[in-house]
Amino acid sequence: MMRSHRCGELNKRHSGEEVILCGWVNSIRDHGGVIFFDIRDRYGMTQVVSSPEKFSEEEFEKIKELRNEWVVRIEGVVKERTPETVNLKIPTGEIEVSLKKIEVLNTSLPLPFEISEADNKIEETLKLKYRYLHIRTSGITENLRKRALFSHRIREFLISEDFIEVETPILTKSTPEGARDFIVPSRLNPGKFYALPQSPQLFKQLLMVGGLDRYFQIARCFRDEDLRADRQPEFTQIDIEMSFIDESDIISLTEKMLQYAIEKTFNISVEIPFPNMSYDSAMSKYGSDTPDLRTPLEYRDLTSVFQKTEIKVLRNIVEKGGIIKGFVFNEGEKISLKDIENIDRAIKEAGGGGLGWIRIKGTDIQSPFRKFLPLEVIDELKSTVNISYVENSIVFFLAGDEKKITELLNIIKRAVMEKITDNKVDTFKFVWIKNFPLFEFNSEEKRFQAVHHPFTSPKEEDIHKFRTDPGSMRSRAYDIVLNGIEIGGGSIRINKKDVQEEVFRTIGLEIKDATERFGFLLRALEYGAPPHGGIALGLDRLIMLLTGESSIRETIAFPKTQKGTCPLTDAPGDIEEKLLKENRIKIDTEKIK
Amino acid sequence: MMRSHRCGELNKRHSGEEVILCGWVNSIRDHGGVIFFDIRDRYGMTQVVSSPEKFSEEEFEKIKELRNEWVVRIEGVVKERTPETVNLKIPTGEIEVSLKKIEVLNTSLPLPFEISEADNKIEETLKLKYRYLHIRTSGITENLRKRALFSHRIREFLISEDFIEVETPILTKSTPEGARDFIVPSRLNPGKFYALPQSPQLFKQLLMVGGLDRYFQIARCFRDEDLRADRQPEFTQIDIEMSFIDESDIISLTEKMLQYAIEKTFNISVEIPFPNMSYDSAMSKYGSDTPDLRTPLEYRDLTSVFQKTEIKVLRNIVEKGGIIKGFVFNEGEKISLKDIENIDRAIKEAGGGGLGWIRIKGTDIQSPFRKFLPLEVIDELKSTVNISYVENSIVFFLAGDEKKITELLNIIKRAVMEKITDNKVDTFKFVWIKNFPLFEFNSEEKRFQAVHHPFTSPKEEDIHKFRTDPGSMRSRAYDIVLNGIEIGGGSIRINKKDVQEEVFRTIGLEIKDATERFGFLLRALEYGAPPHGGIALGLDRLIMLLTGESSIRETIAFPKTQKGTCPLTDAPGDIEEKLLKENRIKIDTEKIK
């Protein structure tokens, strides 16, 4: 037998038992000739005691040669620790194993970084190069375990709801959806290329046409983007599609699924249904379509309040069609005059006018506009911005064009949020955003583009507007946001060929091009495509939020750098000339500087 | 509400209920003005009756316009069928729905093939082009459902055994393991390429070095092979790795896992432990390292039996160092003299000498050698080949070099097997093959190569033979075979750097090359790599065997042709010039004829 127990499970009840453990040597201590070390595996750590009298001199010399991270197999007897050496912080802290026999299964060079520092000070590239050591000595294993368990719970839930998990192809066709495709030359079809899927979108729609009724997949997806912070070229999504449903079915299924999997995996209670708001309302109240409801600093229209004052600069702006908008921050004591000056400067640098602010400390009002603010205005302001705590509140406001000042209010909000040190761990606020526009106008390319993807259905009542006013059309899409981060989105899809063609036409895709790229979808829509829709949730981000990590890299076993490289394997790498030839491609050296 | 029920669930207990169903129209019949049709979804089929008196003339005209495969939503009342129209073959066969309202959700062009013919006569490419229709009208959905359920049971079992499912990278490094890699140009790293993994082998080993202890993944793998029949460029394997174990742990885990998942998914009872045999014994008894134990035609050494006869031709061969080997086929009545002549010809065409045969029908012995076969010899022969049924048995035998005649015996076996029409559905015979050689000599390249992969550990007692007799070294590998098809294999891996280097050296990989390709593994082995091993099982083949299909294409949603193409999406396809430029590659047009 290799081992009788794991390193995290022995306790007083095992006293007197002969046990065998395997693991890594951890923190060796020589206490007056008696050698203590811990033996560690994924499951925990157990203290081992070796007394010189139990071994020949030669054997004991070998024990003295042990080093950290060597792999050993030990045999010994479980003993209760003396009361003063009990360590109640670990499950095995009441016992130790008195060593009878040790076998070194493998040695180890000294680690390139200190274990205890693994998570903090070490350079990212070094951590990635020795990723296996970082995994061994950090919380990553636990993140991976939780991730796996969460995925399993998702499957458990969906399978109980009659969903079928279907593996869709990784080697597929280039069908640009927005991001760039990774491409794969086909050796058997010279000059032709596969593309790696940006999502299983079209395959899941085809499965619905195929009558599968309820599909899901925990699917690997690929996007060749210029990697912004915390993006990965490959990522995983929980991908779902259903037939004969509407928006509410998918929303309610998603809520129940998340509730089930989160509660079962993380022991975090999730209240459903989640709140929802329209895209317009999110933009107006939070200046963002991914509002963070943990800190609901809501923007309010203050135009009518200030119109009652004699503040000329504001009245002028309003007369020219502008509005006045602001929010209250109830922890005013955290904002100094200096802070206000800094915010004012940031607003001006971002192209804004002056920052308006009013501090309300009980009956004490401070503001550059103090003398123009009679008590009735203050009272109306208080009720408009909804001041809940009057010890010390500050109302910030700006005047001008709504879109512009909403952007600028976001700058103020960010500055203010930095003052709240409480990072609200374990608070999880979900919100659905609905009623998105179907198209947005790309002013650079002077054409409409799909806000979600071009397979998103417009609202039934807007279908007549394709040729008259596409900019005002609303879609049947919905996004789900957790703590200010978009974790997923979906829609009811188009299941009629003529509507799909109208969308392609509106985004400037000629029928010829559309047929070339998406002909197979258009064809499928002619053969009894049922009404269908679905959703995709980003697993990496979701796990990052639920484990309280600040980067998705901590939730992925072998992540890549921002340049898309893997310092561990040195991928991507050079390729043998022979393989390039077989694939009928050449490296375009002229382009490489 | 889109639907109140699914098409497979209504029965007598629902009589009188108002229901809403969605699905596809199936087989419309006009019975004297009353229109019957079936409505079909993934879950079943329900008969719908529409009587003209319940509709306006205009409405009824619309019902008459319905065509097969149109998508409809119907409202109606469940009625019991009259006794003479009850159809007990389907779960809904005792009722029908009396139509009150119908909505056409989508129309359909006439299908490009007849549904009923879907599985048989239609050309493969056409089926793949309209894969969604083939899925809708065939047993593929049920195969996909079983596959998903099986995977889920595998996960359930492994998670209960503390395994962590880890997603390893798809964009990784080219590390040729035998087959060709698919390559992916890296736009962000011009001139460099990712490779798609042939298996997660090295990552799972690194996870063991990382202390993960128990890993699994249902993993997509990629091999750019010249596709033989029933291979796919991408395939799925159940991939497992464990630390601090030996062969028996993995074998027993695999058996329990398969037993659990097969019994739960397919309701097929699986007896464990599976039998096992050495590679040598499999080759000698079955002429194959993937023996099909459903038809245990075992080869036996008959040299000593025939040495007692006066048959000169045989004695001559034995004197020159040859042997005599054969097997008994107990259904001799299925083999005519004509068949024997055909087999004899096939053996000669394959370079063999003459075919030896003896037919034993009770006391009646027929054979070209009849007169040289005294009763004692027949008796000894009977007991050696283990004749269980003596109505009519034939012993086939050949004499010569063992390796050669074993190959030729396989020809006889195949010919004989074709006579057994009984295809043994639902019989599942597993067997482990062990004690493989570590290396085999590639006589073309004049070098040793790894029989499994170069990370397979040799047996401890053979480690001293690297420099003296590598050809005789045995590995710690094991294959698992089901009904004559290899469904997986694994091994205890090398966890010591020096042993790994010896293997690389023996297969002709210079230290420099080895470091370039596998340096990260060699490095990891220096940092406390624990003893570890694992297995990988081919999911596609396993599901094919368990569902009784004859091709893995029937177990994959969107399979590719033997040329690696997808007639549905037209992948692989042409690529935009811009994308090639961005990826810094050119198509090597000279090579394309």
Coordinates of C-alpha atoms in Angstrom, one line a residue, chain A residues 47-293:
Chain A
Q47 CA 3.6 16.7 12.0
V48 CA 6.2 13.9 12.0
V49 CA 8.6 13.4 14.9
S50 CA 11.8 11.4 14.5
S51 CA 13.7 10.6 17.7
P52 CA 17.3 9.5 17.2
E53 CA 17.0 6.5 19.5
K54 CA 14.6 4.8 17.1
F55 CA 17.0 4.7 14.3
S56 CA 20.6 3.6 13.5
E57 CA 23.0 6.4 13.2
E58 CA 23.2 5.9 9.5
E59 CA 19.4 6.0 9.1
F60 CA 19.1 9.1 11.3
E61 CA 21.8 10.9 9.2
K62 CA 19.5 10.3 6.2
I63 CA 16.6 11.9 8.0
K64 CA 18.8 14.9 8.7
E65 CA 19.5 15.3 5.0
L66 CA 15.8 15.8 4.2
R67 CA 15.0 19.1 2.6
N68 CA 11.8 21.1 2.0
E69 CA 9.7 19.8 -0.9
W70 CA 11.3 16.4 -1.0
V71 CA 8.7 13.7 -1.6
V72 CA 8.5 11.1 1.1
R73 CA 6.6 8.1 2.2
I74 CA 6.6 7.6 6.0
E75 CA 5.4 4.9 8.3
G76 CA 4.8 5.6 11.9
V77 CA 2.4 5.5 14.9
V78 CA -0.1 8.2 15.7
K79 CA 0.4 9.9 19.1
E80 CA -1.5 12.6 20.9
R81 CA 0.4 15.8 21.3
T82 CA 1.2 17.1 24.8
P83 CA -1.4 19.8 25.7
E84 CA 1.1 22.6 25.3
T85 CA 2.0 21.6 21.7
V86 CA -1.6 21.2 20.5
N87 CA -2.3 23.4 17.5
L88 CA -6.1 23.8 17.1
K89 CA -5.7 25.8 13.9
I90 CA -5.3 22.7 11.8
P91 CA -7.4 19.5 11.8
T92 CA -4.4 17.3 12.6
G93 CA -3.1 19.7 15.3
E94 CA -3.9 17.4 18.2
I95 CA -1.7 14.5 17.0
E96 CA 1.7 13.8 15.5
V97 CA 3.2 10.7 13.9
S98 CA 6.1 9.1 15.5
L99 CA 8.4 8.1 12.6
K100 CA 9.3 4.4 12.2
K101 CA 10.4 4.3 8.6
I102 CA 10.9 6.8 5.8
E103 CA 11.4 6.4 2.1
V104 CA 12.5 9.3 -0.1
L105 CA 10.4 9.0 -3.3
N106 CA 12.0 12.0 -4.9
T107 CA 14.3 15.0 -4.1
S108 CA 13.8 18.6 -5.0
L109 CA 16.0 21.5 -5.9
P110 CA 15.4 24.5 -3.6
L111 CA 12.3 26.3 -5.0
P112 CA 12.9 29.4 -7.1
F113 CA 10.6 31.4 -4.7
E114 CA 9.6 31.2 -1.1
I115 CA 6.4 29.3 -0.6
S116 CA 5.0 31.9 1.9
E117 CA 5.5 34.7 -0.6
A118 CA 4.0 32.8 -3.5
D119 CA 0.9 34.9 -3.7
N120 CA 2.3 38.3 -3.2
K121 CA 5.7 39.5 -4.1
I122 CA 6.9 37.1 -6.9
E123 CA 7.0 38.4 -10.4
E124 CA 4.1 37.1 -12.5
T125 CA 6.3 35.5 -15.2
L126 CA 8.3 33.6 -12.7
K127 CA 5.1 32.3 -11.1
L128 CA 3.8 31.2 -14.5
K129 CA 7.1 29.6 -15.4
Y130 CA 6.9 27.4 -12.3
R131 CA 3.2 27.3 -12.3
Y132 CA 3.2 23.7 -10.8
L133 CA 5.1 25.0 -7.8
H134 CA 2.8 28.0 -7.5
I135 CA -0.2 25.6 -7.7
R136 CA 1.4 23.4 -5.0
T137 CA 2.0 26.2 -2.6
S138 CA -1.0 28.5 -3.0
G139 CA -4.7 28.6 -2.9
I140 CA -5.0 27.8 -6.6
T141 CA -5.8 24.2 -6.0
E142 CA -8.7 25.1 -3.9
N143 CA -9.9 27.5 -6.6
L144 CA -9.7 24.8 -9.2
R145 CA -11.5 22.4 -6.9
K146 CA -14.3 24.9 -6.3
R147 CA -14.4 25.6 -10.1
A148 CA -14.8 21.9 -10.9
L149 CA -17.4 21.4 -8.3
F150 CA -19.4 24.5 -9.5
S151 CA -19.3 23.2 -13.1
H152 CA -20.5 19.8 -11.8
R153 CA -23.4 21.4 -9.9
I154 CA -24.3 23.4 -13.1
R155 CA -24.4 20.1 -15.0
E156 CA -26.4 18.4 -12.3
F157 CA -29.0 21.1 -12.4
L158 CA -29.3 21.3 -16.1
I159 CA -29.4 17.5 -16.6
S160 CA -32.2 17.4 -14.1
E161 CA -34.0 19.9 -16.3
D162 CA -33.7 17.6 -19.3
F163 CA -30.8 19.5 -20.9
I164 CA -28.3 17.5 -23.1
E165 CA -24.7 18.5 -23.0
V166 CA -23.4 18.5 -26.5
E167 CA -19.7 18.9 -27.5
T168 CA -19.6 21.2 -30.6
P169 CA -16.6 21.4 -32.8
I170 CA -13.4 23.2 -32.0
L171 CA -12.1 23.0 -35.6
T172 CA -14.8 24.9 -37.4
K173 CA -15.4 27.7 -39.8
S174 CA -14.3 31.3 -39.7
T175 CA -17.5 33.3 -39.1
P176 CA -16.3 36.7 -37.7
E177 CA -18.7 37.7 -34.9
G178 CA -16.8 40.7 -33.7
A179 CA -13.5 39.5 -32.4
R180 CA -10.7 38.0 -34.5
D181 CA -10.6 34.3 -35.1
F182 CA -7.7 32.0 -34.4
I183 CA -7.0 30.1 -37.6
V184 CA -5.7 26.6 -38.2
P185 CA -4.3 25.6 -41.6
S186 CA -5.8 22.3 -43.0
R187 CA -3.1 20.0 -44.2
L188 CA -5.6 17.8 -45.9
N189 CA -7.2 20.7 -47.7
P190 CA -4.3 22.9 -48.8
G191 CA -4.9 26.7 -48.7
K192 CA -8.0 26.2 -46.5
F193 CA -8.3 27.1 -42.8
Y194 CA -10.3 26.1 -39.8
A195 CA -11.2 28.7 -37.2
L196 CA -11.4 28.1 -33.5
P197 CA -14.9 29.0 -32.3
Q198 CA -15.5 32.4 -30.6
S199 CA -18.6 30.7 -29.1
P200 CA -20.7 27.7 -30.1
Q201 CA -23.5 30.1 -31.1
L202 CA -24.3 28.8 -34.5
F203 CA -24.0 25.2 -33.6
K204 CA -26.3 25.5 -30.7
Q205 CA -28.9 27.3 -32.9
L206 CA -28.5 24.4 -35.4
L207 CA -29.1 21.9 -32.6
M208 CA -32.4 23.7 -31.9
V209 CA -33.3 23.4 -35.6
G210 CA -32.4 19.8 -35.1
G211 CA -35.1 19.5 -32.4
L212 CA -32.7 18.9 -29.5
D213 CA -35.0 21.2 -27.4
R214 CA -32.6 21.8 -24.6
Y215 CA -28.8 22.1 -25.1
F216 CA -26.0 23.1 -22.8
Q217 CA -22.2 22.9 -22.9
I218 CA -19.4 24.1 -20.6
A219 CA -17.5 25.2 -23.7
R220 CA -14.0 26.4 -24.5
C221 CA -14.1 29.5 -26.6
F222 CA -11.3 31.4 -28.4
R223 CA -10.8 35.1 -29.2
D224 CA -7.7 36.5 -30.8
E225 CA -7.9 39.9 -29.2
D226 CA -5.2 42.4 -28.2
L227 CA -5.3 41.2 -24.7
R228 CA -6.5 43.8 -22.3
A229 CA -5.8 43.2 -18.6
D230 CA -7.3 40.0 -17.4
R231 CA -8.4 38.6 -20.7
Q232 CA -7.3 35.2 -21.9
P233 CA -7.1 34.0 -25.5
E234 CA -9.1 30.9 -24.5
F235 CA -11.9 31.0 -21.9
T236 CA -14.8 28.9 -20.8
Q237 CA -18.5 29.6 -21.0
I238 CA -21.6 28.0 -19.7
D239 CA -23.6 27.9 -22.9
I240 CA -27.3 27.2 -22.9
E241 CA -30.0 27.1 -25.6
M242 CA -33.7 26.2 -25.4
S243 CA -36.6 25.9 -27.8
F244 CA -40.2 27.0 -27.5
I245 CA -39.5 29.6 -24.8
D246 CA -39.3 33.3 -24.2
E247 CA -37.0 35.6 -22.3
S248 CA -38.6 34.9 -18.9
D249 CA -38.0 31.1 -19.2
I250 CA -34.3 31.6 -19.7
I251 CA -34.0 34.3 -17.1
S252 CA -35.8 32.1 -14.5
L253 CA -33.8 29.0 -15.5
T254 CA -30.5 30.9 -15.2
E255 CA -31.4 32.3 -11.7
K256 CA -32.4 28.8 -10.4
M257 CA -29.2 27.3 -11.9
L258 CA -27.0 29.9 -10.3
Q259 CA -28.8 29.7 -7.0
Y260 CA -28.4 25.9 -6.9
A261 CA -24.7 25.8 -8.0
I262 CA -23.6 28.8 -5.9
E263 CA -25.3 27.6 -2.7
K264 CA -24.1 24.0 -3.1
T265 CA -20.5 25.0 -4.0
F266 CA -19.8 28.2 -2.0
N267 CA -22.4 28.0 0.7
I268 CA -23.4 31.5 -0.3
S269 CA -27.1 32.1 -0.2
V270 CA -28.6 33.6 -3.4
E271 CA -32.0 35.3 -3.4
I272 CA -34.0 35.0 -6.6
P273 CA -35.5 36.5 -8.7
F274 CA -32.7 39.0 -9.4
P275 CA -33.7 42.6 -9.9
N276 CA -33.8 43.8 -13.5
M277 CA -33.6 47.2 -15.2
S278 CA -33.7 48.5 -18.7
Y279 CA -30.6 49.5 -20.5
D280 CA -31.8 53.1 -20.6
S281 CA -32.4 53.2 -16.9
A282 CA -29.0 51.6 -16.1
M283 CA -27.3 54.2 -18.2
S284 CA -29.2 57.0 -16.7
K285 CA -28.9 56.0 -13.1
Y286 CA -25.5 54.4 -13.1
G287 CA -23.8 55.7 -16.2
S288 CA -23.1 52.1 -17.1
D289 CA -24.8 49.0 -18.4
T290 CA -23.0 47.0 -15.8
P291 CA -24.1 48.7 -12.6
D292 CA -22.6 47.5 -9.3
L293 CA -25.6 47.3 -7.0

